[in-house]
mmCIF file of C-alpha atoms in Angstrom:
data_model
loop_
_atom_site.group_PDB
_atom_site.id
_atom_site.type_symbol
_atom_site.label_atom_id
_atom_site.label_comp_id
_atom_site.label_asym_id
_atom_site.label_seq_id
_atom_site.Cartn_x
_atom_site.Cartn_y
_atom_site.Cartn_z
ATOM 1 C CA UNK S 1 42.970 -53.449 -11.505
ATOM 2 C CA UNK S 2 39.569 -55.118 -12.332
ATOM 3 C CA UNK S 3 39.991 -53.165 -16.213
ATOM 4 C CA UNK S 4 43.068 -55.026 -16.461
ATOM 5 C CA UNK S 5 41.606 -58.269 -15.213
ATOM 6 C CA UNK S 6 38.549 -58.192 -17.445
ATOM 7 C CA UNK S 7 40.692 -57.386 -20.131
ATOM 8 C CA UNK S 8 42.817 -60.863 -19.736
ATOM 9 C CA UNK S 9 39.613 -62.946 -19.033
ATOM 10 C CA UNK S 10 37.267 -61.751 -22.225
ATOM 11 C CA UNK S 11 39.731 -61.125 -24.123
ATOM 12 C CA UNK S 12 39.672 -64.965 -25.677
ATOM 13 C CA UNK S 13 35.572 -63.847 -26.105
ATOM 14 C CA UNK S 14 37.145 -61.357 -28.726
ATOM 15 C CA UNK S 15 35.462 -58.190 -30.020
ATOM 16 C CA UNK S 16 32.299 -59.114 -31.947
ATOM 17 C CA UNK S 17 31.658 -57.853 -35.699
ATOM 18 C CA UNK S 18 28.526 -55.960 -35.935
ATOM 19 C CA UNK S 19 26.952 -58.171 -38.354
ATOM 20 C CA UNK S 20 27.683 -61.515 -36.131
ATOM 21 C CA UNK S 21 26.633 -59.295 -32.559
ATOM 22 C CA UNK S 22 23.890 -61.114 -30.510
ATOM 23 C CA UNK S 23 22.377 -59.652 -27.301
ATOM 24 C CA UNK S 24 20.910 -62.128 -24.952
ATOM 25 C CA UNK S 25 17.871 -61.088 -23.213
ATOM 26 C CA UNK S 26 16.538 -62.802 -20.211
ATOM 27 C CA UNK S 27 12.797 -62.099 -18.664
ATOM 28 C CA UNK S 28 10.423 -64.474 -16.727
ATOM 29 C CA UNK S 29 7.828 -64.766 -19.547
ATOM 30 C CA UNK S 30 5.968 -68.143 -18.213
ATOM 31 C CA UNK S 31 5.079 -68.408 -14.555
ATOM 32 C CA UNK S 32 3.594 -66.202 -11.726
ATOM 33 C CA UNK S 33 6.077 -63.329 -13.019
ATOM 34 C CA UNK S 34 5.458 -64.082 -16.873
ATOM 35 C CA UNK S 35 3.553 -59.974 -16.246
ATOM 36 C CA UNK S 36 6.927 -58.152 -14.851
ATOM 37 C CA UNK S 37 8.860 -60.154 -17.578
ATOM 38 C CA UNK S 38 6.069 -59.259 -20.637
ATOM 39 C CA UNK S 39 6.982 -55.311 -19.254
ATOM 40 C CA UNK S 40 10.612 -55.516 -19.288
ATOM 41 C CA UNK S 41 11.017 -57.173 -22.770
ATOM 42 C CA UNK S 42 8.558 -54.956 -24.158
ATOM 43 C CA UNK S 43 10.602 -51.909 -22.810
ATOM 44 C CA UNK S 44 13.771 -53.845 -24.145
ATOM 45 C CA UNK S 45 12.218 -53.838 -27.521
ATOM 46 C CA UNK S 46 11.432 -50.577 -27.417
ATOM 47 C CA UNK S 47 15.125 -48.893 -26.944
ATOM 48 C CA UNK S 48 16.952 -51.422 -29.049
ATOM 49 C CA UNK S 49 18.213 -50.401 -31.354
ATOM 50 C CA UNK S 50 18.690 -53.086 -33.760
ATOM 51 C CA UNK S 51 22.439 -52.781 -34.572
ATOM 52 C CA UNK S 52 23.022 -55.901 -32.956
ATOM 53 C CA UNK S 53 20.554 -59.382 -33.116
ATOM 54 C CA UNK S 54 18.440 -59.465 -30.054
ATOM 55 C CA UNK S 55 17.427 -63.162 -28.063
ATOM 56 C CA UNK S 56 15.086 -63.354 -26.109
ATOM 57 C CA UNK S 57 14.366 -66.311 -23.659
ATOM 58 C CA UNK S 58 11.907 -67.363 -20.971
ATOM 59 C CA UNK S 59 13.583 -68.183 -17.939
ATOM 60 C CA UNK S 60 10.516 -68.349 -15.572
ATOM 61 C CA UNK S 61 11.987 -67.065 -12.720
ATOM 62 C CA UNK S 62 13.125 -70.472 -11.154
ATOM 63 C CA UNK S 63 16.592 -71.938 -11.548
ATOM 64 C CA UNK S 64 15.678 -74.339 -14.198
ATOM 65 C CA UNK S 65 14.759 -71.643 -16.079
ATOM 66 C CA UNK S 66 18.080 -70.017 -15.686
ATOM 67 C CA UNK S 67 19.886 -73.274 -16.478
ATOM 68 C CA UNK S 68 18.056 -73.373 -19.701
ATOM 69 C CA UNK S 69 18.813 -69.786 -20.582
ATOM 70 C CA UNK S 70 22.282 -69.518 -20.525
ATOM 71 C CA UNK S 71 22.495 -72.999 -22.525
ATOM 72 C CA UNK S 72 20.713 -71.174 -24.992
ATOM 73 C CA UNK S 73 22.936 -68.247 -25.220
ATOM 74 C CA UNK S 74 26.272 -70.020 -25.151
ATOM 75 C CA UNK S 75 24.513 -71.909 -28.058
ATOM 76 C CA UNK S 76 23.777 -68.639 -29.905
ATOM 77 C CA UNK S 77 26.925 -67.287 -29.525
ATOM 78 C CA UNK S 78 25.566 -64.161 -27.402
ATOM 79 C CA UNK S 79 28.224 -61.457 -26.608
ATOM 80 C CA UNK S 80 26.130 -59.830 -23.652
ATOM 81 C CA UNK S 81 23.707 -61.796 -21.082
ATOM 82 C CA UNK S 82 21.015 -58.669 -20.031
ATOM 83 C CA UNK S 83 17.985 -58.534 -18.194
ATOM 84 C CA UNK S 84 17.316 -61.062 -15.213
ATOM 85 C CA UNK S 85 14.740 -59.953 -12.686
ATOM 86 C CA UNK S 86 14.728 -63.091 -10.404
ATOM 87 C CA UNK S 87 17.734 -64.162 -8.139
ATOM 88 C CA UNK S 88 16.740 -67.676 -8.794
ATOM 89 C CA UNK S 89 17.346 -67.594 -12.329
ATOM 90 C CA UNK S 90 20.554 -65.404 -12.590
ATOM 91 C CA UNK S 91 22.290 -67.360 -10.022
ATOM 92 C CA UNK S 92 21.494 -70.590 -11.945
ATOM 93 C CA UNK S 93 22.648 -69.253 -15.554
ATOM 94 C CA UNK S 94 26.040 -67.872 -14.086
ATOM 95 C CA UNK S 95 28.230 -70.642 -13.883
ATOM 96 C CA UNK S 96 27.975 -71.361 -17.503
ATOM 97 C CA UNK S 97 27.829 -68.057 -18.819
ATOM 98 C CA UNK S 98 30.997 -67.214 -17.070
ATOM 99 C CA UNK S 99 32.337 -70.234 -17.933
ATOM 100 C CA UNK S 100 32.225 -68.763 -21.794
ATOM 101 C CA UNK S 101 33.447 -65.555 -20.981
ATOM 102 C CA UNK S 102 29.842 -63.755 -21.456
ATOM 103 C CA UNK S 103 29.428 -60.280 -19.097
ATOM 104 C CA UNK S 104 26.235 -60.256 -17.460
ATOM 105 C CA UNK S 105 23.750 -56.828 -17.421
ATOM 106 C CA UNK S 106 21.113 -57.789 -14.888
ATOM 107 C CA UNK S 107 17.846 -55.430 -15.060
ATOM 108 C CA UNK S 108 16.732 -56.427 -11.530
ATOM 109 C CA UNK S 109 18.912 -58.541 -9.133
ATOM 110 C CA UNK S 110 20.430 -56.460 -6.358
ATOM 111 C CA UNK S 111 22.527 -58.511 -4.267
ATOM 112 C CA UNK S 112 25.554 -60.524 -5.254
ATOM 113 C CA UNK S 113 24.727 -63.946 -5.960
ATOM 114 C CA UNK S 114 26.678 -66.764 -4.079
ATOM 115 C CA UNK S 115 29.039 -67.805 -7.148
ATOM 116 C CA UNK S 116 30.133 -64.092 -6.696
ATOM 117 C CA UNK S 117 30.470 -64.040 -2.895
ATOM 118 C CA UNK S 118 32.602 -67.727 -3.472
ATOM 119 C CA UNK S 119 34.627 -66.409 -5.976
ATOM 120 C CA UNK S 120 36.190 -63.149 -5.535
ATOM 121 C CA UNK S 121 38.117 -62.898 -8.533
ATOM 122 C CA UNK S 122 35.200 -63.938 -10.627
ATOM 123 C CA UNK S 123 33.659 -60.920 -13.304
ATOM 124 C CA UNK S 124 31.217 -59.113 -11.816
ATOM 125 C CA UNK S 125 27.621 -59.324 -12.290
ATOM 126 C CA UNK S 126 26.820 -55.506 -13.807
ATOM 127 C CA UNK S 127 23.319 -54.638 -12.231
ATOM 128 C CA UNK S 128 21.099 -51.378 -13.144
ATOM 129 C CA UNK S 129 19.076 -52.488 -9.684
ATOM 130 C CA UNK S 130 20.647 -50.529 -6.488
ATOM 131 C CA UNK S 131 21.152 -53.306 -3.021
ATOM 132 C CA UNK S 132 20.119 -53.080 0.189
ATOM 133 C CA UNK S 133 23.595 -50.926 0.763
ATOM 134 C CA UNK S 134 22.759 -48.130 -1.407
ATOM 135 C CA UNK S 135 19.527 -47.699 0.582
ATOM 136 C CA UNK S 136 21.038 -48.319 4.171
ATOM 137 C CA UNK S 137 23.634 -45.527 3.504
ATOM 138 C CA UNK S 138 20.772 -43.058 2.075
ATOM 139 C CA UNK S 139 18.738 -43.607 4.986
ATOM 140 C CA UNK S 140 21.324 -43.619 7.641
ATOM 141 C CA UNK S 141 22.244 -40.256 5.932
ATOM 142 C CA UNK S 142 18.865 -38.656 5.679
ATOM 143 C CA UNK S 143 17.316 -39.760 9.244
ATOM 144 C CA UNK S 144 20.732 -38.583 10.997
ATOM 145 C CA UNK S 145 19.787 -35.097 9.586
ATOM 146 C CA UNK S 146 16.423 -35.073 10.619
ATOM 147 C CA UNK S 147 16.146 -37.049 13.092
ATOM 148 C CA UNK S 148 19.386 -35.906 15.005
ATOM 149 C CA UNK S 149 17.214 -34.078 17.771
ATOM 150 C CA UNK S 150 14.753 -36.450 18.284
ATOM 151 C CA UNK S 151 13.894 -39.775 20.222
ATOM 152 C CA UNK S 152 14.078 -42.237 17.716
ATOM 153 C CA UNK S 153 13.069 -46.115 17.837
ATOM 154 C CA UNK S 154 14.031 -48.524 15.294
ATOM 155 C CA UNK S 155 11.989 -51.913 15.006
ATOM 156 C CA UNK S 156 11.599 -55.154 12.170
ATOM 157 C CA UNK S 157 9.581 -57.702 11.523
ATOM 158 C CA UNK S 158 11.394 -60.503 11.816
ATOM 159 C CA UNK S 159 12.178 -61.147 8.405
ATOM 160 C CA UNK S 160 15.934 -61.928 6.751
ATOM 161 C CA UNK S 161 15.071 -58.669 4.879
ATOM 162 C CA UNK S 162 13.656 -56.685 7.579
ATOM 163 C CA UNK S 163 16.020 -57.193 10.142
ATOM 164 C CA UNK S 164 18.835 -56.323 7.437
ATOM 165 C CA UNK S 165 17.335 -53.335 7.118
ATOM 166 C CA UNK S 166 16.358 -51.900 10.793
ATOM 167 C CA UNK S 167 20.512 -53.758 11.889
ATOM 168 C CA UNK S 168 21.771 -51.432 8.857
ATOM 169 C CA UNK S 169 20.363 -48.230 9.389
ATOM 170 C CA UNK S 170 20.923 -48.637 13.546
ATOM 171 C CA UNK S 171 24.208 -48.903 12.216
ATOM 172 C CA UNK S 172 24.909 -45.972 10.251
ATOM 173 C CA UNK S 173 22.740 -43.902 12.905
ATOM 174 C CA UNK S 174 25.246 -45.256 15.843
ATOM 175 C CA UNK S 175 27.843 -44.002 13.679
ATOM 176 C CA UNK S 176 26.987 -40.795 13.742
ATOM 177 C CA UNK S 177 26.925 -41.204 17.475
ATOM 178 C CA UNK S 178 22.843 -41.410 17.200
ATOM 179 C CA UNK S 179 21.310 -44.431 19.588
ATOM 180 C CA UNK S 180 17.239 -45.236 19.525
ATOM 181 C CA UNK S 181 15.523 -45.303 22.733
ATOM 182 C CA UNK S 182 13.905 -48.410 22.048
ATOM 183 C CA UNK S 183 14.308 -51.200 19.607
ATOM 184 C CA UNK S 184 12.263 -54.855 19.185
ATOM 185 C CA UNK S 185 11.087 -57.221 16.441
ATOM 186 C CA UNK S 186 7.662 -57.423 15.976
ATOM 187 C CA UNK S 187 4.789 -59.520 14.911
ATOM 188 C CA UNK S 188 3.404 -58.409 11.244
ATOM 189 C CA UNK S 189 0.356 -59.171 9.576
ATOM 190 C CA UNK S 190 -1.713 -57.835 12.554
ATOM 191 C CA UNK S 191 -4.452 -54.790 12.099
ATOM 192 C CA UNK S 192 -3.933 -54.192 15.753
ATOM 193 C CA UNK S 193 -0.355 -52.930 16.901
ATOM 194 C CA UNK S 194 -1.725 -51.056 20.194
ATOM 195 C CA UNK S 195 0.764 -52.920 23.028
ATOM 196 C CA UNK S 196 3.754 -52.024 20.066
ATOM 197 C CA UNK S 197 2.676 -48.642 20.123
ATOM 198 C CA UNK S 198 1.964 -48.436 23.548
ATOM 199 C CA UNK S 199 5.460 -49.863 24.697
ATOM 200 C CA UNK S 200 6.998 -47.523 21.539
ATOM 201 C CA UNK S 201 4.886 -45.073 23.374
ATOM 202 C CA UNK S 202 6.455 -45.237 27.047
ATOM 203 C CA UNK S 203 9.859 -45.145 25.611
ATOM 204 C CA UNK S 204 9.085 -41.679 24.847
ATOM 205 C CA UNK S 205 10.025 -42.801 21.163
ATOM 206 C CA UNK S 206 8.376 -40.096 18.480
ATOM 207 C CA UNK S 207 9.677 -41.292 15.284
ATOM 208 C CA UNK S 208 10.096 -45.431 14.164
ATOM 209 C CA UNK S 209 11.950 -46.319 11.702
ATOM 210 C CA UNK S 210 10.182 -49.788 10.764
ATOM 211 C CA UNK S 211 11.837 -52.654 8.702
ATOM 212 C CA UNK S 212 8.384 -53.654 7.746
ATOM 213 C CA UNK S 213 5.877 -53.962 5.070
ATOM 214 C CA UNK S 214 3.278 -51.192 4.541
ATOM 215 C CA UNK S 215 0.868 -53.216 5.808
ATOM 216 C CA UNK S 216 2.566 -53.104 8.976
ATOM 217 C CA UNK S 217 3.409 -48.921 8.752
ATOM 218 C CA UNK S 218 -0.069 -48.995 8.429
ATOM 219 C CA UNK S 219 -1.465 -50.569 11.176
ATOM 220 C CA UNK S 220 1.173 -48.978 13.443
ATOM 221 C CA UNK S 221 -0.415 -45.613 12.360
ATOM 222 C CA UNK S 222 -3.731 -46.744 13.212
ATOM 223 C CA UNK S 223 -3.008 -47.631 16.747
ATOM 224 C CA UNK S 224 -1.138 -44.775 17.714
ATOM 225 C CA UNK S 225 -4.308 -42.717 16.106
ATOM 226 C CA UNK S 226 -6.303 -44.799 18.320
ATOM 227 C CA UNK S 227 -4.309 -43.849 21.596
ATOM 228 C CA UNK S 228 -4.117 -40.124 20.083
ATOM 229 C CA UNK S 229 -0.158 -40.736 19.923
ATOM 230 C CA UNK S 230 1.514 -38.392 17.469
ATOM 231 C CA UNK S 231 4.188 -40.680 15.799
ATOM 232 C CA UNK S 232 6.453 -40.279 12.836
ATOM 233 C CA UNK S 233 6.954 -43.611 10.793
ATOM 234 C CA UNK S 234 9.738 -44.077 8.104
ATOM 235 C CA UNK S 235 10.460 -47.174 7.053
ATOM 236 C CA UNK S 236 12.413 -48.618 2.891
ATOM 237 C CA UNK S 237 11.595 -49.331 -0.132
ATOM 238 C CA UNK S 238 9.563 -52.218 1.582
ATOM 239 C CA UNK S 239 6.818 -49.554 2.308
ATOM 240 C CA UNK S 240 6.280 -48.535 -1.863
ATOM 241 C CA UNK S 241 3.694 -51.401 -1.718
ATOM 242 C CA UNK S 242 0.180 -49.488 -0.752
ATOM 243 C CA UNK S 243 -1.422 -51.781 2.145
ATOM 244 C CA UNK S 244 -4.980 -53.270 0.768
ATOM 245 C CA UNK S 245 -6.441 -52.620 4.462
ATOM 246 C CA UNK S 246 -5.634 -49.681 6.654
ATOM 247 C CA UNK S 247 -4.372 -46.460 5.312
ATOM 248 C CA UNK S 248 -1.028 -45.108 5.572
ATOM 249 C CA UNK S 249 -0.738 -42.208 7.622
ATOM 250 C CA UNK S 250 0.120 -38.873 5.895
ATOM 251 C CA UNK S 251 3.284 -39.077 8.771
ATOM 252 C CA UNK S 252 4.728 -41.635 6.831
ATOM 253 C CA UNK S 253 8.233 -41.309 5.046
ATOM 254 C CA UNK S 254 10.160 -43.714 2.428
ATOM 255 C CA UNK S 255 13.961 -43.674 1.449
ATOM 256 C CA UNK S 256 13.586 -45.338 -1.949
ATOM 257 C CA UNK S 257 15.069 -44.324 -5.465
ATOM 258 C CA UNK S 258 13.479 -41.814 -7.468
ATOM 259 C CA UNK S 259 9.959 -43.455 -9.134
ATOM 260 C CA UNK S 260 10.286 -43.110 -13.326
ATOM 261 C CA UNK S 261 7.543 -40.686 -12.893
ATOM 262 C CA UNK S 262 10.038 -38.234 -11.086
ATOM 263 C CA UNK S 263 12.762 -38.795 -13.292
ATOM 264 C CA UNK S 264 13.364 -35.556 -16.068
ATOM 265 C CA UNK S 265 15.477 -37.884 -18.512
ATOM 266 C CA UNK S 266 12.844 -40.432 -18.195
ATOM 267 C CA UNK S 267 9.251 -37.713 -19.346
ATOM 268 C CA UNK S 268 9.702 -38.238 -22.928
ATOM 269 C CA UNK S 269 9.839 -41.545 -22.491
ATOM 270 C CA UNK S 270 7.002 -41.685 -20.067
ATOM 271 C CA UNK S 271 5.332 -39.050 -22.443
ATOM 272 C CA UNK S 272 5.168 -41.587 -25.777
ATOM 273 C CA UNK S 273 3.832 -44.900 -24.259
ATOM 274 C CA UNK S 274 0.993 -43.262 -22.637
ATOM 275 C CA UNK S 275 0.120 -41.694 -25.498
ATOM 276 C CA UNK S 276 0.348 -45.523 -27.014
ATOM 277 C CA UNK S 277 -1.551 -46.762 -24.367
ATOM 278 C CA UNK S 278 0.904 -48.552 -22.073
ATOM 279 C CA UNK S 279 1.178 -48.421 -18.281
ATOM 280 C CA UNK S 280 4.516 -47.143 -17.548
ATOM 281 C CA UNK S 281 5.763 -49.549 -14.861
ATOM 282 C CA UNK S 282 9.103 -50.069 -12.848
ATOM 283 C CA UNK S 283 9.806 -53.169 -15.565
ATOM 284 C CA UNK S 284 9.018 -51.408 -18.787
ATOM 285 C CA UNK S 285 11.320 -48.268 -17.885
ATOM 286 C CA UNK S 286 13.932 -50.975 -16.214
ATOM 287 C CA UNK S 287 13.618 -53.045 -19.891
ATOM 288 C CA UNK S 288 14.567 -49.463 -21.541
ATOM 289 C CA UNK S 289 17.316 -48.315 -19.394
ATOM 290 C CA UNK S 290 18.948 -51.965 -19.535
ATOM 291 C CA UNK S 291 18.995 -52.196 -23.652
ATOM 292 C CA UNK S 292 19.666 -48.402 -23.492
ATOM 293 C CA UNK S 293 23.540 -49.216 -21.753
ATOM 294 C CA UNK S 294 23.607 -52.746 -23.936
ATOM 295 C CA UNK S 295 23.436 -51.067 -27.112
ATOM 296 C CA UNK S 296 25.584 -48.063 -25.705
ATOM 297 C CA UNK S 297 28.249 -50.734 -24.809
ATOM 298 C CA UNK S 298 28.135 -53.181 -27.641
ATOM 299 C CA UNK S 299 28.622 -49.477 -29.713
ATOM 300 C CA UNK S 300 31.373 -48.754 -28.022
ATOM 301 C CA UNK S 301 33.021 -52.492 -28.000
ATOM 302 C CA UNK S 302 33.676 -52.722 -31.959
ATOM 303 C CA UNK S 303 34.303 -48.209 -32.583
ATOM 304 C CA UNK S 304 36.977 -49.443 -29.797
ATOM 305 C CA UNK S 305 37.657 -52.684 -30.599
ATOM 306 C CA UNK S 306 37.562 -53.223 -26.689
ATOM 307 C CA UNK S 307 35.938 -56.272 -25.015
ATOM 308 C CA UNK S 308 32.021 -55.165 -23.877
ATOM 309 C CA UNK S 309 32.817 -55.740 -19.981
ATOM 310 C CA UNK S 310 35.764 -53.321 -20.269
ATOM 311 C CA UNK S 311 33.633 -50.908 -21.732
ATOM 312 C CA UNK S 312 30.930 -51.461 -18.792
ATOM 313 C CA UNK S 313 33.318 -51.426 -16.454
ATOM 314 C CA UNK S 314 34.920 -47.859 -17.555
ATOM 315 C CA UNK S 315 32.050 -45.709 -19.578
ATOM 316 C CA UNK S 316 29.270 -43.631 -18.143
ATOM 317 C CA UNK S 317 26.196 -44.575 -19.837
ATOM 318 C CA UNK S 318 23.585 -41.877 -20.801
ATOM 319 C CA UNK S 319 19.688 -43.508 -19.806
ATOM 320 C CA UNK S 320 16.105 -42.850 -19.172
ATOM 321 C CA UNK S 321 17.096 -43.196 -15.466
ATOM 322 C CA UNK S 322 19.988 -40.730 -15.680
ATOM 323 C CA UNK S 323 23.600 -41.271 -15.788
ATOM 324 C CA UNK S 324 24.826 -44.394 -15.000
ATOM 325 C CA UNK S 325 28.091 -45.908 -13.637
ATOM 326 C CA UNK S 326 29.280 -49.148 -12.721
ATOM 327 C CA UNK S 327 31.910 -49.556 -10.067
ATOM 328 C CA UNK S 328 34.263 -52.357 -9.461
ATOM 329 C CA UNK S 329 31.699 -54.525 -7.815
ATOM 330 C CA UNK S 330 29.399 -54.321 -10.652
ATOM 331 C CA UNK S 331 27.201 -51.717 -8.770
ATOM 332 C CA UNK S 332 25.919 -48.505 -9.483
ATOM 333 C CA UNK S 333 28.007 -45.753 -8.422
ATOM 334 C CA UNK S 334 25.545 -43.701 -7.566
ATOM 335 C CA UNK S 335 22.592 -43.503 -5.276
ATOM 336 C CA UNK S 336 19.123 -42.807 -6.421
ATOM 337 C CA UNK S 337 17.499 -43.176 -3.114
ATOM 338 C CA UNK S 338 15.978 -40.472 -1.747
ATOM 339 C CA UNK S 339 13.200 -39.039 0.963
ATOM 340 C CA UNK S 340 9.395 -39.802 -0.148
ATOM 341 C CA UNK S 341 6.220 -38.607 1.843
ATOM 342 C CA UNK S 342 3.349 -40.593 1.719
ATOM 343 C CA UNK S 343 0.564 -37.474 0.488
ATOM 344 C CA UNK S 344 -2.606 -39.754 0.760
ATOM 345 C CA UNK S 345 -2.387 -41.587 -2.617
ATOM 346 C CA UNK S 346 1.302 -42.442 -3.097
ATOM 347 C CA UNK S 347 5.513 -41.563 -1.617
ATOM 348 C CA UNK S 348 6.345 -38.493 -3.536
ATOM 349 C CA UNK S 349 9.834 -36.981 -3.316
ATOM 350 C CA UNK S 350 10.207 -34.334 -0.524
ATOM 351 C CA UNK S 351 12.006 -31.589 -2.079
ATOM 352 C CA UNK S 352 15.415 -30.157 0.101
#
C-alpha cells in the first residue's frame, strides 16, 4: 500500500534526467556540531559518485538552520533531501520539503519527528540510524536468554531517554514472563552509588540493567567493588561513551549496533582512509553509507523511470554497513544491535 501511495504523491516530482539530477546534502557544518557534520560530508564526498550534482548546506543543527536548508533545496530543484544528523534541523526542513514532493534520506535521526507522528499518511522520513525500538527488542531478546535464570534489577536515571529505555526492556523481559526483583530511578552524576548498590544489593539482585550513562555504569561498579559485591551491569547504546572518571568494570555489557570497525563490508573502506590519514568515525562511515543508497537509488530512479522514494521504499541497498532495507515506516528492517563486553579499553562484540 505505501508503494502505491508514494507512487501517486511523487509522481507530479517526475523522474529526474541524469544531467538535471541534484542531491541535497544536509550536515551541521557551523556550530558546536560543525566536527560530526565536517565527518559526514567528507564521507559523503567520498562515495559519491558524481552521476548526479551534489548540494551541500549548513544547517547548524538548530531549526533555523533546517528552515534555511530546505529553502535552499526546493530552490535548487533537489530530487533527494540526505543526511540530517540533528532532530532539530530535520524536523524544521520537513514541512517544506514535503510540501514539494522531495523524499528525505536522514544519516542520523532515529525517531519519527512530530510532522510524522501528526500526519500518518504523510511520506516517510527514510533513516540509515536504527530508534530506540530496534535496540529495546535486541536487548529484551538477548538479556531474556541470559539472564532467564537469574535475579535481575532494572533501574534509570531519570531522564526522558533513560526511563524509555529501562520501561522498554522491563517490557519485553515481562513478556517473556521475566520480572526484576527490584527496580528505582536513580540520581546520576554521583562517584558514589554505595546506598544504590547496597539496596540493589539486599534485593538479592546480581545483574542491573541500567538506563544510564557510562558515567553512571561506572560508578555503580565502583561501589559494589567497594562492598566486594559481585554485580553484572548491562545497560544501551547510552554506555558507548567511555566515562572520563571511574573505570568501567570488565562486568559490563552493551546492546548497541555493530561499531564500523566490526563490520566486514565496511574493512576496505576502513582500510583506505587510514592509510590517508583520517579517523574513521561513526559520521564519516554514516556520510558513506548514506550517499552509497542515494546514488544506488537515484541509479535506479531514471534505468526505471520510477520515482526515487518508490525505489527506497522497495530495493535492498548494498553498503559499507551491510545490506540495507527500508520498511514501511521508513526504518531499517533489520537490526544491527548486538551484545558488546566492555574488555578494559572499549565494548567489543561477544561472539555466540
Amino acid at each position: 500500500m505505501i508503494v502505491s501511495f508514494l507512487t501517486v504523491t511523487f509522481n507530479a516530482a517526475g523522474v529526474a534526467r541524469a544531467d538535471e539530477t541534484k542531491i541535497g546534502f544536509a550536515a551541521p557544518l557551523s556550530g558546536s556540531f560543525a566536527m560530526l557534520g565536517e565527518q559526514l560530508v567528507k564521507g559523503a564526498k567520498q562515495a559519491h559518485n558524481n552521476a548526479a550534482t551534489l548540494i551541500i548546506a549548513d544547517d547548524s543543527c538548530s531549526s533555523e538552520g533546517g528552515k534555511q536548508v530546505a529553502e535552499r533545496f526546493v530552490e535548487q530543484k533537489i530530487t533527494l533531501a540526505t543526511g540530517f544528523i540533528c532532530s532539530e534541523a530535520l524536523e524544521a526542513a520537513l514541512p517544506l520539503l514535503q510540501q514539494n514532493n522531495i523524499p528525505v534520506l536522514s544519516s542520523g535521526v532515529q525517531e519519527r519527528t512530530l510532522l510524522e507522528k501528526r500526519k500518518p499518511f504523510s511520506p516517510p522520513v527514510y533513516r540509515l540510524a536504527t530508534g530506540m525500538e530496534k535496540e529495546v527488542a535486541a536487548t529484551g531478546s538477548v538479556l531474556g536468554s541470559l539472564w532467564k535464570q537469574e535475579p535481575f534489577a532494572i533501574i534509570d536515571d531519570g531522564t526522558i531517554e533513560g526511563r524509555e529505555l529501562a520501561a522498554g526492556v522491563l517490557n519485553a523481559l515481562k513478556e517473556q514472563q521475566l520480572a526484576p526483583v527490584f527496580t528505582d530511578t536513580y540520581r546520576p552524576g554521583l562517584t558514589n552509588q554505595n546506598a544504590l548498590v547496597s539496596r540493589l544489593r539486599r534485593a538479592g539482585a546480581s545483574h542491573v540493567f541500567i538506563g544510564g550513562q557510562a558515567d553512571d555504569a561506572a560508578a555503580i561498579a565502583q561501589s559494589a567493588k567497594g562492598l566486594n559485591y559481585p554485580l553484572i551491569i548491562a545497560g544501551g547504546a547510552l554506555l558507548n561513551a567511555i566515562p572520563n572518571g571511574l573505570p568501567l568494570s570488565t562486568d559490563t555489557f552493551m546492546v548497541a549496533p555493530l561499531a564500523p570497525a566490526s563490520l566486514k563490508s565496511a574493512q576496505n573502506f576502513r582500510q583506505e582512509m587510514q592509510d590517508r590519514g583520517e579517523i574513521v568515525d561513526t559520521y564519516l562511515t554514516a556520510g558513506f553509507a548514506t550517499m552509497q543508497i542515494a546514488d544506488q537509488a537515484q541509479k535506479l530512479s531514471q534505468e526505471k523511470h520510477l520515482p526515487i522514494a518508490e525505489i527506497l521504499s522497495s530495493t535492498a541497498f548494498e553498503t559499507i554497513l551491510g545490506t540495507i532495507r527500508f520498511n514501511q515506516n521508513g526504518m531499517r528492517s533489520d537490526n544491527p544491535n548486538r551484545l558488546h563486553r566492555f574488555n578494559g579499553k572499549d565494548f567489543a562484540p561477544v561472539e555466540n
